[in-house]
Each structure stands twice: as C-alpha cells, then as structure tokens.
XYZ file of C-alpha atoms in Angstrom:
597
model
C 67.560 19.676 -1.830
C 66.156 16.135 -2.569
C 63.035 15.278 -4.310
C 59.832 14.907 -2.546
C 59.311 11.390 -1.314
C 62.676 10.370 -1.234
C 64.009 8.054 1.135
C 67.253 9.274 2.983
C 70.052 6.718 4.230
C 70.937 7.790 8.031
C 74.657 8.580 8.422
C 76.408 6.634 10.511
C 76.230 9.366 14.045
C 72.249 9.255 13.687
C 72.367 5.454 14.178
C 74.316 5.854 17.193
C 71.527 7.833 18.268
C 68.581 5.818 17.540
C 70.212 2.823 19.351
C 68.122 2.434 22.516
C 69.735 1.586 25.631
C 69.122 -1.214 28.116
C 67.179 1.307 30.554
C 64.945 2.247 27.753
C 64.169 -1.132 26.857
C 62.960 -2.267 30.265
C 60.917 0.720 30.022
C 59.387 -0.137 27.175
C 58.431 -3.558 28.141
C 57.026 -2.320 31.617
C 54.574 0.001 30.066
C 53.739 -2.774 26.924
C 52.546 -5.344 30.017
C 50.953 -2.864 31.996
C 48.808 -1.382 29.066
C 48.336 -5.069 28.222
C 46.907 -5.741 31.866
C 44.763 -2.653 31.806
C 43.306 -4.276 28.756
C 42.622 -7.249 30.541
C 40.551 -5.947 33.349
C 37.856 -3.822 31.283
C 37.292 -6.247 29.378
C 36.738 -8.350 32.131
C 34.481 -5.461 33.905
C 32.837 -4.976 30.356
C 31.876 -9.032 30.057
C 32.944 -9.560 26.782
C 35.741 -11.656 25.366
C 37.956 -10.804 22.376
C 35.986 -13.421 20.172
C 32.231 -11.449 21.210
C 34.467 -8.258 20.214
C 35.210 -9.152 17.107
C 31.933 -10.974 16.118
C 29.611 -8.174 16.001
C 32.081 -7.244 12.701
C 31.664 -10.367 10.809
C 28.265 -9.724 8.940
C 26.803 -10.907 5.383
C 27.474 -9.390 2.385
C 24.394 -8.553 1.909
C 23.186 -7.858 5.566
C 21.048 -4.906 5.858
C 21.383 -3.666 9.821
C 19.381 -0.267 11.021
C 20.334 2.260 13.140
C 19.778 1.026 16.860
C 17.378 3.011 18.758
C 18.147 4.783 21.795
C 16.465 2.761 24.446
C 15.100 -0.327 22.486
C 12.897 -2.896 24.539
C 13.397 -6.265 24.511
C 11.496 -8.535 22.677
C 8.941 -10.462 24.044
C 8.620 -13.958 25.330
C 6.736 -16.311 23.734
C 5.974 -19.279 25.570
C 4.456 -22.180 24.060
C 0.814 -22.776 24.706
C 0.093 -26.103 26.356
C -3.112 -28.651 25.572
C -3.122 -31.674 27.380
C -4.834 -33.522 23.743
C -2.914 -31.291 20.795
C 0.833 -31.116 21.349
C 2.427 -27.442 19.931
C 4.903 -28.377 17.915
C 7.424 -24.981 18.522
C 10.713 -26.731 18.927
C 13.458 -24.036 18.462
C 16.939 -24.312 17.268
C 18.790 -21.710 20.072
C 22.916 -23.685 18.991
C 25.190 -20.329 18.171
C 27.161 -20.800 14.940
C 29.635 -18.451 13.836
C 28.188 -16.424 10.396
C 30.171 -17.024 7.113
C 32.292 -13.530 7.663
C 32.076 -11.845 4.359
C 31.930 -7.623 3.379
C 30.855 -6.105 6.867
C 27.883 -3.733 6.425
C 28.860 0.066 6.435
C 26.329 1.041 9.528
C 27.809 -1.283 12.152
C 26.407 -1.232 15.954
C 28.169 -0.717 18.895
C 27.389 -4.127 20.925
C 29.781 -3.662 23.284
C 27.466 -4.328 26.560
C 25.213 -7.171 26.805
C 22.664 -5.361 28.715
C 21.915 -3.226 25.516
C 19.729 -4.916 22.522
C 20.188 -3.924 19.062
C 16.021 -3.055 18.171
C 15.881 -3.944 14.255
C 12.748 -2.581 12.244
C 10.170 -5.368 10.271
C 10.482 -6.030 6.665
C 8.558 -3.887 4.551
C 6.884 -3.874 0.577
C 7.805 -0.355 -0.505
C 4.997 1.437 -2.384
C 5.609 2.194 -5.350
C 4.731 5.899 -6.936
C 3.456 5.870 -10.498
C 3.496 2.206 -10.717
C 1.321 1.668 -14.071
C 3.913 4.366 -15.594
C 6.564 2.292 -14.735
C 5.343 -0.704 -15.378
C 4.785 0.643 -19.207
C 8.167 2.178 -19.204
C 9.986 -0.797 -18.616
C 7.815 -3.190 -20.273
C 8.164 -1.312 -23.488
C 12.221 -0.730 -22.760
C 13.985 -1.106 -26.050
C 16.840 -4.096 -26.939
C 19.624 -3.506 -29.116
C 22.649 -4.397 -27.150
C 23.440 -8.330 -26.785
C 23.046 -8.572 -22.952
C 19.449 -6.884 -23.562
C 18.295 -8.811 -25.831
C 19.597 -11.931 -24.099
C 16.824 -14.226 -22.196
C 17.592 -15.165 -18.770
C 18.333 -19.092 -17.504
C 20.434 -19.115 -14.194
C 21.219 -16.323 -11.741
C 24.615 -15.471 -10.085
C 24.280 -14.947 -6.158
C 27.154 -13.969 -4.236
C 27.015 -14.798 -0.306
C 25.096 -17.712 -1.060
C 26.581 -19.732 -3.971
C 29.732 -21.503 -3.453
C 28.754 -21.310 0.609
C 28.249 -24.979 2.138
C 26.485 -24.002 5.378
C 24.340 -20.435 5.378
C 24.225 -18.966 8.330
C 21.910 -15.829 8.851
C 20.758 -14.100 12.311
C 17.199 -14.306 12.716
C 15.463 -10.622 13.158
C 17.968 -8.936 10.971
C 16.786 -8.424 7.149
C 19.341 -10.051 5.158
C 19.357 -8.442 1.524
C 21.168 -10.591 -1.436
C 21.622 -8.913 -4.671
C 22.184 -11.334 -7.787
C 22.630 -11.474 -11.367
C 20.919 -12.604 -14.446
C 22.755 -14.540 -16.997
C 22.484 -16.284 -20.026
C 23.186 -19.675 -21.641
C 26.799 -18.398 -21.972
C 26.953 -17.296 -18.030
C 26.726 -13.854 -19.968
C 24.729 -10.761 -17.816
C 21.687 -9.924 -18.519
C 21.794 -6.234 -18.702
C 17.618 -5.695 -18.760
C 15.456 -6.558 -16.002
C 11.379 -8.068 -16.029
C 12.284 -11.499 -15.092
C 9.593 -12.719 -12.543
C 11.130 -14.687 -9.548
C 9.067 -16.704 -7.104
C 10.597 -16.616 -3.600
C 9.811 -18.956 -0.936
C 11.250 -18.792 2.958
C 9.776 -22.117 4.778
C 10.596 -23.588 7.918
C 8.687 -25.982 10.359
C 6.355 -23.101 12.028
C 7.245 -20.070 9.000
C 6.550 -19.259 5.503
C 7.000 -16.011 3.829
C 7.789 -14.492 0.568
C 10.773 -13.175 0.378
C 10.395 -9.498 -1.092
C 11.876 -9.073 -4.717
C 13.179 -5.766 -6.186
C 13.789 -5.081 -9.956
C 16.418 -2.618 -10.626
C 15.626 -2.559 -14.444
C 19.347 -4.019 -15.443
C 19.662 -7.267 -14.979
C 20.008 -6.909 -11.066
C 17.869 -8.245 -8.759
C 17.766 -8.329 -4.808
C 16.159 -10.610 -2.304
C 15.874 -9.752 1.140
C 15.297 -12.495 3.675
C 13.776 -12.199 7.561
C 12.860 -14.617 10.109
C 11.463 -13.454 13.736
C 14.100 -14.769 16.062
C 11.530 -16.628 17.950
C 11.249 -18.832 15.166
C 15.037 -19.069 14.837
C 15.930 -22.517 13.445
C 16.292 -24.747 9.844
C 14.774 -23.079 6.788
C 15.295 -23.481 3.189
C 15.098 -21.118 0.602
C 13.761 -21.639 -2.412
C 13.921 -19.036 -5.991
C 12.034 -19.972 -9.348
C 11.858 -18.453 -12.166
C 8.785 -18.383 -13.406
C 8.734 -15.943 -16.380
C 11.677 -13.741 -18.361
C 11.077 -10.015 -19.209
C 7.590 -9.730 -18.700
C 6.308 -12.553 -20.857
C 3.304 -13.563 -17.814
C 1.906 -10.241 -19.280
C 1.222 -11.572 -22.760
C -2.170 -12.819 -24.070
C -0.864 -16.168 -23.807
C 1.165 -17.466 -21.526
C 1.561 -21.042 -20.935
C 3.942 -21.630 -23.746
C 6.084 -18.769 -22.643
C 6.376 -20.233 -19.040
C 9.734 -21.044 -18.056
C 9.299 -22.193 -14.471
C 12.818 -23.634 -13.358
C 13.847 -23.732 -9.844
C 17.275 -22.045 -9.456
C 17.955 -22.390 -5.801
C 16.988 -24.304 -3.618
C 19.385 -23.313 -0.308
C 19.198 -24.432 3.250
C 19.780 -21.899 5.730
C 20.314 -21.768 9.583
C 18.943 -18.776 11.048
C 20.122 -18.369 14.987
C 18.847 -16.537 17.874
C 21.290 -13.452 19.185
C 19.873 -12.336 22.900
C 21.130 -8.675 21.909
C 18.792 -8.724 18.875
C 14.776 -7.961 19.398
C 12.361 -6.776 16.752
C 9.381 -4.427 17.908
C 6.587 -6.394 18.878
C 3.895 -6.281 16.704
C 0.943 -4.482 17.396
C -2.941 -4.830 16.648
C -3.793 -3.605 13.622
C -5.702 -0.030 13.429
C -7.849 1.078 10.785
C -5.089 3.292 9.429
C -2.739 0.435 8.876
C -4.567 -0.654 6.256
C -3.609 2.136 3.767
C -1.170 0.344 2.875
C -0.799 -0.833 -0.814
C 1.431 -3.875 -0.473
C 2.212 -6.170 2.130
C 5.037 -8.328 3.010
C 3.553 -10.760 5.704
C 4.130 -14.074 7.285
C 2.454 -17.071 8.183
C 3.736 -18.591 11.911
C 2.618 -22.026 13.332
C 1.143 -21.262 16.891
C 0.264 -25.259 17.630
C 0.212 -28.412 15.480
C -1.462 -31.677 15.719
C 0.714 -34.626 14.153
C -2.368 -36.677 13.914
C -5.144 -34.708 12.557
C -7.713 -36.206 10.161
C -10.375 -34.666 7.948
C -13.676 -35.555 9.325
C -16.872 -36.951 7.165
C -18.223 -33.426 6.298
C -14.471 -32.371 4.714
C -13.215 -30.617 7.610
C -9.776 -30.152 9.461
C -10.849 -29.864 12.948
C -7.522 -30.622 14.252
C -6.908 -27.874 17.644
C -9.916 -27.055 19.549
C -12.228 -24.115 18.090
C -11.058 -22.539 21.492
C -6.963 -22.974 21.329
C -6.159 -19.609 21.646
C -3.608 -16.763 19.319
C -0.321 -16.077 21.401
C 0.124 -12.261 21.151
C 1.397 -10.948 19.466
C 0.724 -12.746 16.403
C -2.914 -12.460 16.588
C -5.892 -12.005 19.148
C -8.661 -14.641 19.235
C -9.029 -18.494 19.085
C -6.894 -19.943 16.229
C -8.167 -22.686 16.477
C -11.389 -21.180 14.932
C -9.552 -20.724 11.764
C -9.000 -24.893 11.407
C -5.682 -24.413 10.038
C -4.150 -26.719 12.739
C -2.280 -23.327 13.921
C -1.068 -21.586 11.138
C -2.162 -18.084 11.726
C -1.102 -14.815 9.275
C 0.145 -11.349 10.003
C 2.272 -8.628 8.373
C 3.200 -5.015 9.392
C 0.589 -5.481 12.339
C -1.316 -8.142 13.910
C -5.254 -9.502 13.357
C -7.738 -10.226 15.435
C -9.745 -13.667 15.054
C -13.095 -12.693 15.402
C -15.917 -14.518 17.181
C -19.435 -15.009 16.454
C -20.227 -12.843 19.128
C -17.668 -10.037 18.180
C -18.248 -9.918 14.121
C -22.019 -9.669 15.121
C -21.266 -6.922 17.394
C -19.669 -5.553 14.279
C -21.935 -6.353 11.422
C -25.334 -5.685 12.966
C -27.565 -3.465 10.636
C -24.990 -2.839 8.231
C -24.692 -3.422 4.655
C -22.176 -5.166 2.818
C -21.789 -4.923 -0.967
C -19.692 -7.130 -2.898
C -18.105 -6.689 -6.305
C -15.185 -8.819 -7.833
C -14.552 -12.654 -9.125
C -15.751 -15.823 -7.486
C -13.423 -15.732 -4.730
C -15.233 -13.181 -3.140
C -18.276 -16.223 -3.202
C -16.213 -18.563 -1.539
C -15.656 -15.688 1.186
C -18.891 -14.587 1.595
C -19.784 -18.531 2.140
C -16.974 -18.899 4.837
C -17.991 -15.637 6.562
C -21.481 -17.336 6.809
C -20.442 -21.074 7.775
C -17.730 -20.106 10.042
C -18.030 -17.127 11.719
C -21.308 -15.705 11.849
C -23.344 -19.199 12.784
C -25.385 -20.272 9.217
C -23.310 -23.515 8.990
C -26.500 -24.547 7.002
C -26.031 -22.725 3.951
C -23.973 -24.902 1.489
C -23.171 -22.149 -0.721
C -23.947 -18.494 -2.336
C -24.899 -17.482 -5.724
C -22.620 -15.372 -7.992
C -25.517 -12.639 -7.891
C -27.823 -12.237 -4.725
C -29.435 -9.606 -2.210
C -29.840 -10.847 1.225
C -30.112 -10.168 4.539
C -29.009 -12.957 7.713
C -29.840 -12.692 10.966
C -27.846 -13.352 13.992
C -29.367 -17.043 15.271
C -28.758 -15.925 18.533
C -30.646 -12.549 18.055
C -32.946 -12.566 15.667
C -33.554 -8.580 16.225
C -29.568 -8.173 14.592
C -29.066 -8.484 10.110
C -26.459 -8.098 8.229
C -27.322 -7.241 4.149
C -24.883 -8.738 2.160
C -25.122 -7.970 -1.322
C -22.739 -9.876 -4.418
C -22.417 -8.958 -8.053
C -19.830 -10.850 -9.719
C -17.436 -8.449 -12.059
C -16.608 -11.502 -14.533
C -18.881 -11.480 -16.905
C -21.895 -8.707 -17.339
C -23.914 -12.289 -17.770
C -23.829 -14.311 -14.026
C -23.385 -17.828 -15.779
C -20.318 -16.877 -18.319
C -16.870 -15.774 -17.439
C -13.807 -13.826 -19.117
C -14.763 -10.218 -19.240
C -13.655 -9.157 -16.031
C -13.901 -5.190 -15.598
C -14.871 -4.959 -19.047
C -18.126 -6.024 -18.090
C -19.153 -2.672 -17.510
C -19.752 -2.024 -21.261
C -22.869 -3.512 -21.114
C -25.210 -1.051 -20.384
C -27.985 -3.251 -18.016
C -25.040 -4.311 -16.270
C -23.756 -0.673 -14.796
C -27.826 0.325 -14.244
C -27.885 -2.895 -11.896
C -24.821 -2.027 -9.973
C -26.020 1.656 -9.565
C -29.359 0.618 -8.382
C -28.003 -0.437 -5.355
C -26.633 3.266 -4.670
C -30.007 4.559 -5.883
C -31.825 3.380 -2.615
C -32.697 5.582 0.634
C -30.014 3.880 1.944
C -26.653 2.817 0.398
C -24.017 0.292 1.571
C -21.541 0.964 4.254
C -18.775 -1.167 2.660
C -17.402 -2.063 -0.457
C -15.180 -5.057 -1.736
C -13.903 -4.665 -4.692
C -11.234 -6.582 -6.846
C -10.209 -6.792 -10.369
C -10.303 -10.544 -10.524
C -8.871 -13.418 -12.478
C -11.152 -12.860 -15.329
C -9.093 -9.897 -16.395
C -6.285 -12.345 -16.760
C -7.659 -13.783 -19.740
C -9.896 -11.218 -21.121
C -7.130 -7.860 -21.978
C -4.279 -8.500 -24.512
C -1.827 -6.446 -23.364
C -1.261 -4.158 -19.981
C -2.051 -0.936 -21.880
C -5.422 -2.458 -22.665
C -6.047 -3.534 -18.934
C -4.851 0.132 -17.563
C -7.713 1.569 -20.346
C -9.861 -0.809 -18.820
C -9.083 -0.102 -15.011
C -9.708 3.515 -15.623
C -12.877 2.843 -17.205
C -14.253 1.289 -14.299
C -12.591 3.604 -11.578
C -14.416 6.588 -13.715
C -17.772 4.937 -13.458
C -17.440 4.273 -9.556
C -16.735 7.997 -9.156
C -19.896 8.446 -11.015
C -21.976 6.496 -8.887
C -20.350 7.798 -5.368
C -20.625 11.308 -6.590
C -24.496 10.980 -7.485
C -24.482 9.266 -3.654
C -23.174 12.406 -2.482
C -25.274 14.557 -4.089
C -28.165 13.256 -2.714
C -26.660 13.932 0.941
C -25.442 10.403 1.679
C -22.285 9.455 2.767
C -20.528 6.574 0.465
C -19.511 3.359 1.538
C -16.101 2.856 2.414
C -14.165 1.124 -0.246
C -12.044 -2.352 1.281
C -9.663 -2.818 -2.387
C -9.146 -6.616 -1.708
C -6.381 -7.739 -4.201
C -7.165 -10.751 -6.182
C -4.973 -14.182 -5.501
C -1.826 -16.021 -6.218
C -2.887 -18.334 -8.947
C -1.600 -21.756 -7.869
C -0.061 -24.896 -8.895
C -0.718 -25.977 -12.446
C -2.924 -22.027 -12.872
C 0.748 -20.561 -12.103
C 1.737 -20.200 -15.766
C -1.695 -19.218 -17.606
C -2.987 -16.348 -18.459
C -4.234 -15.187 -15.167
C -0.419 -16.616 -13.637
C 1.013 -14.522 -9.966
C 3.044 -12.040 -12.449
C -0.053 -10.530 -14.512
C -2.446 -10.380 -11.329
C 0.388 -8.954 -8.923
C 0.734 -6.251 -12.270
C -2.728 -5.809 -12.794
C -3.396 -5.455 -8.760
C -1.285 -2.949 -8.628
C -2.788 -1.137 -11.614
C -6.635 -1.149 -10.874
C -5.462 0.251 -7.545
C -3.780 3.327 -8.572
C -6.576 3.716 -10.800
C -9.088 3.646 -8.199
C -6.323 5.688 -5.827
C -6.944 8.091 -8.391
C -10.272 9.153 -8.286
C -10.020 8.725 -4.265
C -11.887 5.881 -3.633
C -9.933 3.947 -1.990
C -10.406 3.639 2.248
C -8.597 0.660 3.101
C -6.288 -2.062 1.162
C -6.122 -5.801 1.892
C -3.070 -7.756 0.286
C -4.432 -11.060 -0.050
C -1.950 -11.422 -2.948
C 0.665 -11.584 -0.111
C -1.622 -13.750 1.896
C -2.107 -16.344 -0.706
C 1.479 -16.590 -2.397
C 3.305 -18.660 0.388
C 0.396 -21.576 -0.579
C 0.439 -21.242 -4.151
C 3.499 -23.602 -4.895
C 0.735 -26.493 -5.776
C -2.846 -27.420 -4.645
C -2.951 -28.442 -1.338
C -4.843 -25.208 -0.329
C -6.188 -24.216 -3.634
C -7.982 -25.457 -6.972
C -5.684 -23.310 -8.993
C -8.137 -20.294 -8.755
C -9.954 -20.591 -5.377
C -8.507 -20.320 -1.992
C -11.686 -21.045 -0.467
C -14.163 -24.084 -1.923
C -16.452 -25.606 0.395
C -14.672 -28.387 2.354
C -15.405 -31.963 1.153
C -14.522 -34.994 1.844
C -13.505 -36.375 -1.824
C -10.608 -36.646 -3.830
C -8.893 -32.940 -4.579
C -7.180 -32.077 -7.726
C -3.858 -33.368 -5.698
C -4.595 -36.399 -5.821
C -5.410 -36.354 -2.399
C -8.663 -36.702 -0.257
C -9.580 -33.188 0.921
C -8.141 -29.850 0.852
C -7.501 -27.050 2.941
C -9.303 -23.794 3.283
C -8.175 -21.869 5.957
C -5.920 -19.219 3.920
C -9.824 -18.365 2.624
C -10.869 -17.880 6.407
C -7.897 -16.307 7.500
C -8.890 -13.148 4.904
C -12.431 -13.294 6.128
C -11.021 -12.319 9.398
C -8.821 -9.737 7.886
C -11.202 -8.292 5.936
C -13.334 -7.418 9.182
C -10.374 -6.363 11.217
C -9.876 -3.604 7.747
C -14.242 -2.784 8.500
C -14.253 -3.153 12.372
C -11.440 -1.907 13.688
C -11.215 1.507 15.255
C-alpha cells in the first residue's frame, strides 16, 4: 500500500482514458463561451464593470471601514451659499484616483449596486475609564531593557512612507499605526511620546486622534467629510518623549521636531455618506473628550481689520449651512470658519441667548480665559459692546438693552491665585482659608447660581511638580465643591449645574512650557474624573479640542488666551491684529451645553 501523500505515475491504459476526444472538446468550449456570455450580461444588468468590481477590494492598510447599515440614507447636499459682496470660497476636488492598493481591511462591503451607499459612522475620542490610574501606571512604567530605555527621534509609518501620492476616500476613518525608533532606527518598545497631529485643507482643520498603546506603537486615524473632499496635508510633531511635558520644567526637555509633513488627496465616492450631523442636545454633552472639526462655510479674499481691531469680513447675517451649525456665522467674525464635533451648535443671537439667560445666574470659576469669555459673551452676543473688559473678581448683574425688565448675574472668581492680582497657584488656591469662605458665600445666599464653569486652568501648569501632586490637588478641590453643594442641598435648594469647560491648547512659543498641550490635556483629564467622582459633573465642553487645530503659532492666540480684546496694534506675530473668534465660537458652545433642551 503506498504512503500517504504519494504521487502515483498513471499506467499507460489510464492515459488512454483520460485522453478527451474531439466531441468532448467542442463541448467544452461551447459551455466555457456561454458561461462567459452569461457573465457578460449581469454584469451589464448589474451596471458595474470588472474594474468597479474589483475596486471596492483595494483599501489602505490601515483603513478602518464599519459595518454598512441596512438602509443607510444618503448624505446630504450642501450647496454653497451665495453673497453677491463675499464670494464662498468651497471649491471641491470631485477627480477619481485609484487608492494605493495595499492589505485590504478584513470587514469588506458588498458594493455591488450603485443604488446602495455604504453609511460610515463619525470619528470618535474614546473615554477613557480610570484615566488618572493609568496615567500613573504608565508614567511610572519601569526601563531596563535597551528599547525602553531608548528616547524616541523619528517614527516608522507604513502606508504612508515610501508612498509618492496618498490617496484616501473622504468619509471613511483611515487608521495608520507607526513605530517609534531611535537614533539607530532601533524600536522603541515604551510608549508616552506626545505627538501633535494636524489635518488642514482649504475649508478643514482637525486633529487627528492619537492612541498610545504603551509599547512603542502608536496609531493615527485620519477623516475628512466627503463634502470637503479635496488637497490636504498632514502634518505629525513630536513635541515631547515619554512624558517629559509632565515635569516641573519643561522647556529644556522640549523636543518639538516635525516628522511628517504628507500631502494627501482625499476623493469623493457617491456610494459613501456619513450620517448627517445633528443639533446638539443637552445629553450630548456628557461627553468627556471630543474629536471635532473646524469647516469653512464662506471666505472673503479681501478682508481687512477695521480701526477698532475687528475682522468684520462676511455680514453679521451670512448664515450656518446645516448641518454644520444653526445661526448667522457671520456673527462669529471668523470670515466662515465655524466648529462642530459629534453634533452640531447653534450660533446664538442676541435675541435667543437673552431668551436663555434672563433671570439666571451665572457663576464663574477657573483661569483668565474664562475673563476673556465672559467679555466676548458681553461685547458680542448679548449687546454691551461698551464694556472694554471684566475684572478677574466681580458680582454683577446686565440687563438686556432692549428690555431693561430682563438680567443676567454673572459672577467670576479667578482659581489662579487665592490673591486676584498674583498668579501660579491654580487649584491650590483653596488652602487659603478667606479664599474657600468667599467662594461659599455665594452658595450661602437665598438663592444660589444655576450654572457653574469650572476649569483647572493654566496656573496648575506651573504651580504642581509632578502629576501625583496635581491628582492630590484635584481631589482636594472636588472634595470641597461636594462640601459646598451638599450644604446647598441641605438647605432645600437645588445646585447649579456644573458646565466642566477644559482649559486650552497652549500655543505657539507657550507649546513647550510648563503649562505646554501634553500637561493640560493630562491634567484636564484628571480634575475631571476627580470631579466625575464626587458627581458633580452635568455637562463637559472640550475646548481643548476646540483650541488645538489653532495652536500651531499665534495668529489666534497670545500663547495663553484664545480670546483678548481685538485691537488694532501689532500682535506677538509680528503682525497687526489677531483673531478671536475660536474665543467666540466656545461662548456659543458653552450656551448651547446651558440652553439646550
């Protein structure tokens, strides 16, 4: 008996037998052309070629596709808004170019009939459960090996490097993992480095979300809506290496080279649609991160800064395009750049924020940005262009000009420093013991506030050595805010609602000191699970996420403040003027996270 596997040689009769005759043949060929015809005519019937067969196949490497809903609806259409004075500037690139074919995706999607779409889901900022424990844990992970004790200098990125022309389809999230190496090309087998990602095109910019998986791996995962389809370049820094922006002192540890800098063509599909985005609701801001976009509705080429500092370059009237936002853009003076993320805001008037803010109370604690908003709320929105500025400490009420009968009480005690004219202590203020009976004075009144802001604020930045002595610090002041709201409660009030507003991107020339993007986005994320803690927390506004896509250099920022009173006078740029509507733009959002229903 032979072996298994073995390969027998045919005697000489079972050749005779195999040997097809001429009948057979013709057979054979009849059947091969009429199966081949067959072929033919569905795919004919089917409207599809071989070439739109295959293609659905070829995707990135690093492509991350979703399951395709049942009956997905197509996206919308946006049509440019017309003004006979201020030209939109929307032109879109809609040329199809084949996608660099690399590792297809394991879920692939049957796109077989053009009158299905494939409905793709948004980009998302996953929470994170037990973040400060984390954080610790892998701040405080021990060396030992080579490749952990190795400092990162390049990065390795497959699917992108070597690749002459990227091409990406817009509304599909696009993930790229990549390596850390050393000065020898060497991994980098521990993780910490901070990267600053940057997607820009003519009417988009984004940050591209970043995720640590603790080894020396890193991922990057890129979006575009595909009404916006067209050039973009992509842009990764690295800023700091294993968790250095957490030190005391930064700025020497700063490494700050740009690694890529990639141009990428992102093209329209017409069987790809995203859900349209929907107005926000008060229980979409729960939320503790938030990976948003800014999109250019309009754009005047010629705009100038007036006398009194201001970019008045669209009407105050030119109005949002849903469903990016609701409202007059134009309000906003950001000569149509307009923000959203997992839902849509709207752009109040002065008529509907009064409608909002009549007779209620509005209490303020955190750094000097929240000044600068307060300001803008005043100038801008609710009609008291007249007052230049706000005090780091005040107790007032405004009326509505147009109806004297409705106030707002807007109440600010700046967290740096327990004194109002010195700086650095941050939440650490709250050791001096005047300083918490002030704040819980306020609560001590027949009536009590019926918001809060609250943020941590640069000042912690420079004030706590070390994370573990900000985290003692965040729970000190998240225990004495449960103090106060429960002695509100026991007195048979209800408690404000708590907005957490996270402090800014530090830009330019602030983005390597001690209050740099990589301690505040830590420390953010800290005093909010703190505060999470002791359930205080009603709503969460990411104007982290709002701020980073401007904080490259100073064009909309001083380094600390997104929102200084517009002037007319030479700007730490260089040049004369600055802009201030990423400032406004949170004013807004901040009253869509109180007003909505």
């Amino acid at each position: 008996m032979p072996e298994k596997g073995a390969i027998l040689t045919p005697v000489q009769s079972q050749l005779l037998i195999l040997r097809p005759s001429p009948l057979l043949r013709w057979r054979l060929g009849a059947l091969t052309t009429l199966v081949f015809f067959l072929m033919l005519v569905v795919w004919s019937i089917d409207g599809c070629s071989i070439q739109s067969f295959v293609e659905p196949w070829r995707l990135n490497a690093y492509s991350l596709r979703v399951s395709t809903s049942p009956s997905p609806s197509p996206s919308p259409t946006l049509k440019p808004h017309s003004d006979k004075t201020h030209q939109q500037n929307l032109t879109l690139n809609t040329k199809t170019t084949t996608t660099v074919p690399l590792i297809p995706n394991v879920k692939k999607t049957n796109l077989t009939s053009n009158s299905t779409r494939v409905q793709l889901r948004w980009i998302t900022a996953a929470p994170e459960k037990n973040f400060t424990a984390n954080l610790m844990r892998n701040w405080l992970a021990p060396g030992g090996e080579p490749c952990r004790e190795a400092k990162t200098v390049e990065i390795s990125v497959p699917g992108v490097d070597g690749v002459e022309s990227l091409v990406l389809t817009a509304g599909e999230i696009h993930e790229f993992r990549f390596q850390a190496l050393d000065e020898s090309k060497n991994a980098v087998c521990i993780g910490g480095d901070y990267f600053e990602t940057d997607l820009s095109g003519e009417n988009w910019k984004s940050r591209p979300p970043v995720k640590d998986f603790g080894s020396g791996t890193y991922s990057m995962s890129l979006q575009v809506h595909p009404e916006f389809a067209g050039e973009f370049n992509l842009t990764v820094i690295l800023l700091f290496r294993h968790y250095q922006g957490l030190k005391f002192s930064t700025a020497r540890l700063g490494f700050d080279k740009k690694l890529r800098n990639v141009s990428i063509r992102f093209v329209k599909k017409s069987d790809i649609a995203l859900p349209e985005l929907r107005s926000c609701k008060r229980s979409d801001f729960t939320r503790d991160a938030w990976s948003g976009r800014w999109i250019r509705l309009g754009k005047n080429d010629n705009c100038q800064i007036s006398n009194d500092g201001r970019y008045r370059c669209l009407p105050a009237s030119f109005p949002c395009r849903k469903p990016w936002c609701d409202g007059a853009v134009g309000a906003i003076e950001s000569n149509g750049w307009v923000y959203s993320s997992h839902c849509s805001y709207k752009l109040f008037s002065e008529e509907t924020a009064w409608g909002c803010l009549k007779n209620k109370w509005l209490f303020f604690w955190g750094d000097s940005n929240h000044v600068d908003s307060i300001r803008n709320l005043l100038n801008f929105v609710l009609g008291h262009p007249e007052i230049p500025a706000v005090p780091r400490r005040f107790d007032m009420k405004f009326s509505n000009p147009k109806n004297s009968s409705e106030t707002v009480r807007i109440t600010s005690i700046f967290n740096g420093h327990w004194n109002e004219t010195q700086n650095y202590q941050g939440l650490d203020s709250l050791k001096d013991q005047d300083f918490r009976e002030l704040l819980k004075k306020y609560f001590s009144e027949d009536n009590v506030p019926d918001a809060m802001f609250v943020n941590s604020g640069l000042h912690d930045g420079i004030h706590w050595h070390s994370i573990r002595a900000f985290e003692k610090g965040a729970e000190t002041a998240a225990a004495f805010w449960r103090e106060v709201f429960n002695g509100v409660k026991s007195r048979g009030l209800k408690p404000p609602e708590v907005i957490f507003r996270n402090t800014i991107a530090t830009g330019g020339y602030a983005r390597l000191l001690a209050f740099n993007p990589s301690k505040m986005e830590a420390f953010n994320g800290v005093f909010l699970e703190k505060m999470r803690d002791v359930g205080l927390v009603t709503s969460v506004v990411d104007n982290f996420d709002m701020t980073y896509p401007w904080h490259y250099d100073n064009r909309c920022n001083d380094g600390v403040h997104y929102g200084r009173t517009p002037a007319k006078m030479r700007w730490r740029d260089g040049e004369i003027g600055h802009q201030y509507f990423v400032d406004l733009m949170l004013v807004h959002v901040l009253l869509n996270a109180l007003c909505v229903s």
